[in-house]
Amino acid sequence: MQHNLFTTMRSLKIMEGCKGTQVYALNPSNPPPPGVGDKLLHHLQDHLRANSIRSKSNRNYPPPNMTVPNVVVVSESLLRCGLPGTDLLEPQIEPCLKSVDFVEALADVHRRIESCDQFEKSRLYLEQCAMFRGLADLKLFRRSLRSARQHAVDVHNKVVIAAWLRYERREDELIGYSTMDCYGRNVECPKASLVSGYDPESVYDSCDCYRGRREDVENDGVLIEGEEECSTSEEDCDLSFCIGDDEIRCIRYKMALLSRPFGAMLYGEFKESRREKINFSQNGISADAMRAAEIFSRTKRLSWFNVHIVLELLSLANRFCCEEMKHACDVHLASLVSDMEDAMLLIEYGLEENAYLLVAACLQVFLRELPSSIHNPNVMRFFCSSEACEKLATVGHASFVLYYFLSQIAMEEDMKSNITVMLLERLQECAVEVWEKQLAFHQLGVVMIERKEYKDAQCWFEAAAEVGHIYSLVGVARAKYKRGHKYSAYKQMNSLISDYTPVGWMYQERAMYCVGKEKMTDLKTATELDPTLTYPYKYRAVALAEEKKIGAAISEINKIIGFKVTPDCLELRAWFAIAQEDYDGALRDVRALLTLEPNYMMFHGKMHGDHLVELLRPHVLQWSQADCWMHLYDRWSSVDDIGSLSVVHHMLANDPGKSLLRFRQSLLLLRLNCQKAAMRSLRLARNHSSTEHERLVYEGWILYDTGHREEALAKAEESISIQRSFEAFFLKAYALADSSLDPKSSIYVIQLLEEALRCPSDGLRKGQALNNLGSVYVDCDKLDLAADCYTSALNIKHTRAHQGLARVYHLKNQRKAAYDEMTKLVEKAQNNASAYEKRSEYCDRDMAKSDLSMATQLDPLRTYPYRYRAAVLMDDHKEADAISELTRAITFKPDLQLLHLRAAFHESMGDYVSTIQDCEAALCLDPNHSETLELYNKAKERVNEH
């Protein structure tokens, strides 16, 4: 590539600024609410100024009489920002498709995927992606996105979806990776994306990049070398094109084969057909370009020519309808696009000359540079304006999937920006299918609400509702409320609850427009129907704080934090901790919050979280790095994941380049189901790796966690080949154990874990390895060896090993010992729902019901308690109650096992239609679930019989 040709590019400009979620919308004109706010401010002033920290040690603290300069800053910041109040709380309107009956929607899309033409599957999988976007499990979204890429037919969709898959791993944050890097599979390979055609079976094969091939692929696949091929024998030439003083000798019939117009000119009724010399000077074609056309007419190759000549040939091919030469130019130019500078210049030529592949290659660079390219005005010009969109459409590159991808990233970057609005406007212009219109209209409404453009928001929400998106009526009500029509908003939600089967978000929204007992009743109903909604907990907690019941407020917010950790809830608890003079607790929550979202802005978006950490640090007991490790062991052994996150954040402040700590952070975040934050920590661990073998391990975990198991294994093996390490062996064992193990594979996994344990590591990781080794021994029926592993793990404070040891006792028919072992875990891991759940397996029915009730209270997202209670009800012939128990959970957690069990219950009751629907919804979540497939086929046979 002649890069000196591309000198017209402007440099990439990255917007600066912090990104963070604001918990409370601030109205500066309103004074802080009375009550707890005044008390809190007085506490801060009195206690922070006096520096009265009650602790056993005063080391690293300023003398008692010394003035602490940060105190005034803290007080002034809080005075300026105000305090959390119930009047400032609002539930979020989710910017995704949301169905009143999610199970029916899942079943419907599964049916259509199974019955559609193979070339339509990609579009339907994209619809499935949109449905999964609002769920907590990101793996479902990524799996559907991979399926959409697998079944893509045209280059455009391949380019967009492959770039989206790459974005999901956020490779832009990996040091040393460039835009066009390929990890080795066709599914994301930039070169493979530029090859049209439907080939779903090869999409996960190793690509040419991975195999190290650099093949020069031409139309006929023949490689012709040698300068003699570029020259033409005078004996063969029977025609000359004259351009100025240059004469280009040609073979007439070869030139005539370039296109019908050339054929007509050289062999038709035109006078040129009888001439040996044709004047071509007035056609705007240079002699070099014409000479290149002559060479192409014989060789069908372009590799000898520089980019200027090929661009001229492209123009010539368009003017004279030389389709073969145009395609060759298109392919050749597309292969030259390698970076942003190339893409910015060549896309103009591609649009002008209607070069489909060239534009696709340029788009691919823009998309694989995301999110940075979204801040480049030159790039956004191609996507945001209607005129540019029309040009892209002319070339076949303006599509819903393109603008869906772009608009999602724009919303993540800045919900309120003009770029976000313009991209969503293009999205709705590209929307054709009903679901596409629903999504585009709804998201425009969400953005307009954020921008406080309430009239426009109401119009977009109403448009979404008119095409069938019922959830958008929440947006209609909110926009009316913001415009001062509170009673109209209340009627809107009242009507919605009356017309449809009520779900939690309906009552949550109606509570916005109620007061007093009616409001609290609606919030209670919302929590009963959907305990995962955060707003009701937050509202009740703040209401209690306003009544100066800080302890009760903390208890209320703890209910949601116990099973769903979000930055806004952690911030709220930090507020309450400060009000209670619990600065250690406040610092813990702020550190954990910043782990989830490093750029979070506290106190109504007025103070960066890092600044609050600095303000609070002098007023708590200071820890050395050795102290931190001790506290981390304590938190880890008591299964206090938030406390562990806080300690790791503290340790990273002292040693930000410690990749092992970043990795530890990612493990904790995964346990808390904070998948995006976990991936960010993994990327940072990889970037801070000091050795090649360590870097490979973290790259392997990134691949494993994004669904690329084979690639993860390859990384682990490569790491081991460089240096044997605990983490490399552990990764390999973990990835292999992920599939169903036969006896031979189990032995190999055991060997890998034993090798890992022989390598140096800290006790926390060795405890995990011992626990995993015990599990494999149990599966192999080697119970004594398993017990030894669990006991060794407990000796190094891996508390979760109590669960494995209890399982061993149970399998040895020592039920009482199993129960006692789980009781130890319950006592050590306070409020740990899984401990209660597992203990229930080792006691009588009444005690099991009690433990499972506690498990559901602590974590309503755990599905086993619902399944157990439903099974008990079925045994007692209470079929309707059993179905109701499962339906209650499915409403807010559409889980595979819950759907399968309800389908089985329906089948036992002879309700085959309901069985089929539940099976279809379950198969939408996992198309390969064998038990559901068997039940599904059986139910369909019964329906056909009738």
XYZ file of C-alpha atoms in Angstrom, residues 282-650:
369
model
C -11.301 12.334 -24.694
C -12.441 9.660 -22.227
C -10.557 10.917 -19.178
C -8.466 7.748 -18.966
C -4.700 7.981 -18.565
C -2.315 6.011 -20.742
C -1.090 4.077 -17.688
C -4.646 3.065 -16.806
C -5.370 1.972 -20.367
C -2.151 -0.039 -20.418
C -3.269 -1.669 -17.163
C -6.646 -2.493 -18.744
C -4.868 -4.164 -21.643
C -2.759 -6.263 -19.261
C -5.860 -7.200 -17.257
C -7.640 -8.256 -20.486
C -4.972 -10.965 -20.884
C -3.879 -11.863 -17.324
C -6.916 -11.016 -15.212
C -4.458 -9.725 -12.591
C -3.966 -6.373 -10.854
C -1.114 -7.038 -8.452
C 1.440 -5.129 -10.560
C -0.376 -1.800 -10.319
C -0.340 0.890 -7.657
C -3.513 2.079 -6.016
C -3.954 5.120 -8.278
C -3.996 2.941 -11.383
C -6.475 0.480 -9.843
C -8.774 3.353 -8.872
C -8.680 4.575 -12.475
C -9.410 1.058 -13.691
C -12.394 0.936 -11.339
C -13.723 4.147 -12.887
C -13.093 2.781 -16.403
C -14.844 -0.475 -15.512
C -17.901 1.421 -14.290
C -18.114 3.648 -17.351
C -17.791 0.761 -19.815
C -19.672 -1.876 -17.772
C -16.629 -4.144 -17.353
C -18.118 -6.246 -14.563
C -15.259 -8.722 -14.276
C -12.652 -5.966 -14.110
C -14.795 -3.961 -11.702
C -15.067 -6.931 -9.361
C -11.321 -7.533 -9.570
C -10.625 -3.866 -8.759
C -13.126 -4.016 -5.912
C -11.486 -7.140 -4.440
C -7.975 -5.745 -4.876
C -8.730 -2.356 -3.315
C -10.606 -3.999 -0.430
C -7.522 -6.101 0.325
C -5.415 -2.921 0.653
C -7.525 -1.322 3.410
C -5.645 -1.921 6.625
C -6.059 1.111 8.867
C -8.149 4.182 9.543
C -6.149 6.402 7.189
C -6.703 4.062 4.239
C -10.368 3.629 5.056
C -11.107 7.343 5.386
C -9.836 8.095 1.885
C -10.870 4.976 0.013
C -14.466 4.956 1.228
C -15.074 8.119 -0.803
C -13.948 6.320 -3.968
C -15.946 3.252 -3.009
C -19.154 5.234 -2.600
C -18.580 7.173 -5.816
C -17.812 4.073 -7.875
C -20.392 1.825 -6.208
C -17.644 -0.568 -5.077
C -19.407 -2.905 -2.651
C -16.389 -4.765 -1.255
C -14.234 -1.653 -0.973
C -16.893 0.121 1.086
C -17.313 -3.039 3.179
C -13.575 -3.139 3.890
C -13.589 0.522 4.924
C -16.632 0.007 7.134
C -14.898 -2.974 8.685
C -11.994 -0.785 9.815
C -14.368 1.832 11.251
C -16.339 -0.823 13.118
C -13.321 -2.692 14.431
C -11.927 0.615 15.757
C -14.991 1.139 17.942
C -15.553 2.737 20.405
C -12.756 5.217 19.576
C -13.961 5.784 16.001
C -17.330 6.973 17.270
C -15.556 10.125 18.474
C -13.974 10.772 15.082
C -16.070 13.400 13.266
C -14.856 12.198 9.871
C -16.092 8.691 10.595
C -19.402 9.769 12.068
C -20.100 11.878 8.998
C -20.559 8.653 7.044
C -23.002 7.244 9.530
C -24.986 10.097 11.040
C -26.299 12.237 8.174
C -29.234 11.223 6.017
C -27.269 12.011 2.843
C -24.379 9.729 3.799
C -26.855 7.043 4.832
C -28.480 7.249 1.391
C -25.069 6.835 -0.247
C -24.359 3.813 1.911
C -27.762 2.392 0.999
C -26.992 2.804 -2.708
C -23.935 0.612 -2.281
C -25.853 -1.872 -0.096
C -24.314 -0.887 3.236
C -27.041 0.943 5.152
C -28.775 -1.703 7.245
C -30.548 -2.147 10.524
C -27.783 -4.358 11.939
C -25.159 -1.688 11.171
C -27.066 1.064 12.932
C -28.151 -1.250 15.733
C -24.493 -1.921 16.509
C -23.470 1.728 16.222
C -26.364 3.082 18.263
C -25.766 0.613 21.113
C -22.179 1.779 21.463
C -23.213 5.424 21.207
C -25.731 4.902 24.018
C -23.067 3.272 26.170
C -20.666 6.146 25.514
C -23.099 9.035 26.010
C -26.852 8.556 26.115
C -27.556 12.253 25.634
C -25.209 13.092 22.771
C -26.306 14.360 19.375
C -24.415 11.468 17.768
C -26.594 9.014 19.689
C -29.755 10.766 18.493
C -28.627 10.859 14.862
C -27.612 7.210 14.836
C -30.955 6.198 16.344
C -32.737 8.284 13.713
C -30.859 6.359 11.024
C -31.759 3.144 12.880
C -35.475 3.867 12.679
C -35.120 4.784 8.984
C -33.582 1.352 8.354
C -36.199 -0.491 10.443
C -38.420 -2.776 8.365
C -39.516 -5.624 10.609
C -41.981 -4.954 13.441
C -39.418 -5.727 16.155
C -36.923 -3.398 14.486
C -39.390 -0.527 14.611
C -40.292 -1.313 18.202
C -36.654 -1.185 19.243
C -35.718 1.938 17.289
C -38.765 3.951 18.406
C -38.391 2.845 22.029
C -34.704 3.696 22.223
C -35.318 7.116 20.726
C -37.893 7.649 23.461
C -35.404 6.594 26.165
C -32.760 8.979 24.829
C -35.213 11.877 24.605
C -36.235 11.285 28.223
C -32.565 11.485 29.217
C -32.222 14.715 27.220
C -35.324 16.116 28.967
C -37.083 16.509 25.608
C -40.294 15.068 26.979
C -42.683 15.910 24.166
C -40.499 14.151 21.594
C -39.992 11.271 24.030
C -43.735 10.800 24.352
C -44.135 10.747 20.561
C -41.465 8.080 20.098
C -42.798 5.926 22.937
C -46.302 6.163 21.507
C -44.952 5.132 18.094
C -43.280 2.088 19.668
C -46.496 1.167 21.510
C -48.508 1.494 18.299
C -46.350 -1.172 16.635
C -46.840 -3.521 19.575
C -44.158 -2.742 22.170
C -46.330 -2.620 25.293
C -43.432 -1.794 27.614
C -43.084 1.564 25.828
C -46.309 2.656 27.543
C -44.128 3.055 30.638
C -42.227 5.671 28.667
C -45.464 7.338 27.586
C -46.531 7.598 31.236
C -43.142 8.933 32.322
C -43.113 11.571 29.597
C -46.619 12.695 30.578
C -45.541 12.895 34.206
C -42.492 14.979 33.293
C -44.742 17.320 31.340
C -46.898 17.855 34.422
C -49.705 15.382 33.665
C -49.356 13.145 36.728
C -52.963 11.923 36.793
C -52.833 11.033 33.102
C -49.661 9.044 33.760
C -51.379 7.217 36.627
C -54.362 6.354 34.419
C -51.992 5.089 31.730
C -50.380 2.602 34.105
C -53.696 1.685 35.732
C -55.051 0.767 32.326
C -51.944 -1.280 31.533
C -52.307 -3.318 34.731
C -55.988 -3.932 33.943
C -55.413 -4.964 30.298
C -52.507 -7.377 30.739
C -51.244 -9.997 33.135
C -49.513 -7.775 35.703
C -45.736 -7.899 36.013
C -43.412 -6.151 38.437
C -42.401 -3.203 36.261
C -46.040 -2.168 35.837
C -46.553 -1.708 39.581
C -43.135 -0.124 39.941
C -44.033 2.543 37.406
C -47.513 3.141 38.805
C -45.949 3.688 42.236
C -44.213 6.737 40.740
C -47.591 8.437 40.449
C -49.039 7.433 43.851
C -48.470 8.690 47.378
C -48.592 7.275 50.883
C -49.853 3.772 51.527
C -50.921 3.234 47.922
C -47.369 3.932 46.770
C -45.842 1.539 49.290
C -48.405 -1.142 48.391
C -47.516 -0.892 44.702
C -43.823 -1.096 45.520
C -44.419 -4.162 47.674
C -46.373 -5.819 44.854
C -43.615 -4.928 42.380
C -41.043 -6.660 44.592
C -43.247 -9.722 45.037
C -43.733 -10.061 41.282
C -40.123 -9.221 40.402
C -37.668 -9.120 43.310
C -34.836 -8.140 40.938
C -36.159 -4.571 40.467
C -33.845 -2.228 42.396
C -36.065 0.866 42.607
C -38.509 -0.458 45.267
C -35.632 -1.367 47.630
C -33.952 1.991 47.068
C -37.148 3.935 47.643
C -37.999 2.072 50.841
C -34.434 2.455 52.116
C -34.324 6.206 51.473
C -37.798 6.622 53.002
C -36.553 4.904 56.165
C -33.456 7.114 56.183
C -35.645 10.205 55.964
C -37.362 8.932 59.097
C -33.900 8.684 60.734
C -34.063 4.858 60.724
C -30.616 4.367 59.275
C -30.184 0.777 60.500
C -33.476 -0.243 58.899
C -32.480 1.599 55.710
C -29.250 -0.404 55.505
C -31.143 -3.639 56.118
C -33.515 -2.812 53.276
C -30.807 -2.005 50.742
C -28.869 -5.086 51.862
C -31.755 -7.235 50.599
C -31.009 -6.347 46.973
C -27.225 -6.089 47.345
C -27.248 -9.634 48.718
C -28.014 -11.058 45.279
C -27.718 -8.188 42.786
C -24.750 -5.865 43.148
C -25.119 -2.539 41.321
C -23.190 0.735 41.650
C -26.256 2.798 42.575
C -27.210 0.491 45.461
C -23.636 0.419 46.745
C -23.546 4.218 46.625
C -26.763 4.405 48.605
C -25.396 2.073 51.265
C -22.228 4.168 51.436
C -24.424 7.213 52.151
C -26.092 5.361 55.011
C -22.751 4.151 56.357
C -21.487 7.738 56.525
C -24.673 8.711 58.348
C -23.932 5.962 60.885
C -20.348 7.156 61.246
C -19.260 3.800 59.765
C -16.450 5.146 57.601
C -14.947 1.683 57.140
C -18.254 0.469 55.701
C -18.555 3.531 53.478
C -15.034 3.071 52.148
C -15.694 -0.631 51.531
C -18.734 0.148 49.410
C -17.104 2.973 47.475
C -14.109 0.783 46.637
C -16.390 -2.042 45.504
C -18.459 0.421 43.493
C -15.352 1.739 41.713
C -14.387 -1.822 40.853
C -17.703 -2.170 39.033
C -17.507 1.237 37.363
C -14.142 3.024 37.699
C -15.408 6.411 36.483
C -18.479 6.523 38.703
C -19.530 9.983 39.906
C -20.815 10.077 43.481
C -23.252 12.473 45.168
C -25.576 13.266 42.267
C -22.701 13.177 39.787
C -20.763 15.923 41.567
C -17.779 13.992 42.956
C -15.607 11.293 41.420
C -15.578 8.140 43.490
C -11.771 8.149 43.698
C -11.928 11.564 45.346
C -14.294 10.311 48.030
C -11.898 7.419 48.690
C -9.122 9.925 49.299
C -11.353 11.959 51.624
C -12.341 8.912 53.679
C -8.960 7.132 53.812
C -7.399 9.309 56.547
C -10.313 8.506 58.837
C -10.049 4.728 58.854
C -7.339 2.400 60.085
C -4.522 2.224 57.534
C -3.374 -1.191 56.255
C -0.026 -2.294 54.961
C 0.066 -4.668 51.964
C 0.593 -7.552 54.410
C -2.489 -6.414 56.353
C -4.425 -6.390 53.091
C -3.522 -9.998 52.323
C -4.609 -11.014 55.817
C -7.939 -9.217 55.421
C -8.404 -10.694 51.949
C -8.025 -14.203 53.374
C -10.555 -13.362 56.089
C -13.084 -11.926 53.634
C -12.553 -14.777 51.198
C -13.005 -17.435 53.875
C -16.209 -15.795 55.110
C -17.514 -15.660 51.505
C -17.695 -11.865 51.675
C -17.236 -11.049 48.002
C -17.926 -7.314 48.298
C -15.485 -7.030 51.189
C -12.924 -8.984 49.158
C -13.425 -6.635 46.193
C -12.802 -3.676 48.448
C -9.555 -5.133 49.787
C -8.311 -5.931 46.272
C -9.142 -2.371 45.173
C -7.095 -1.102 48.129
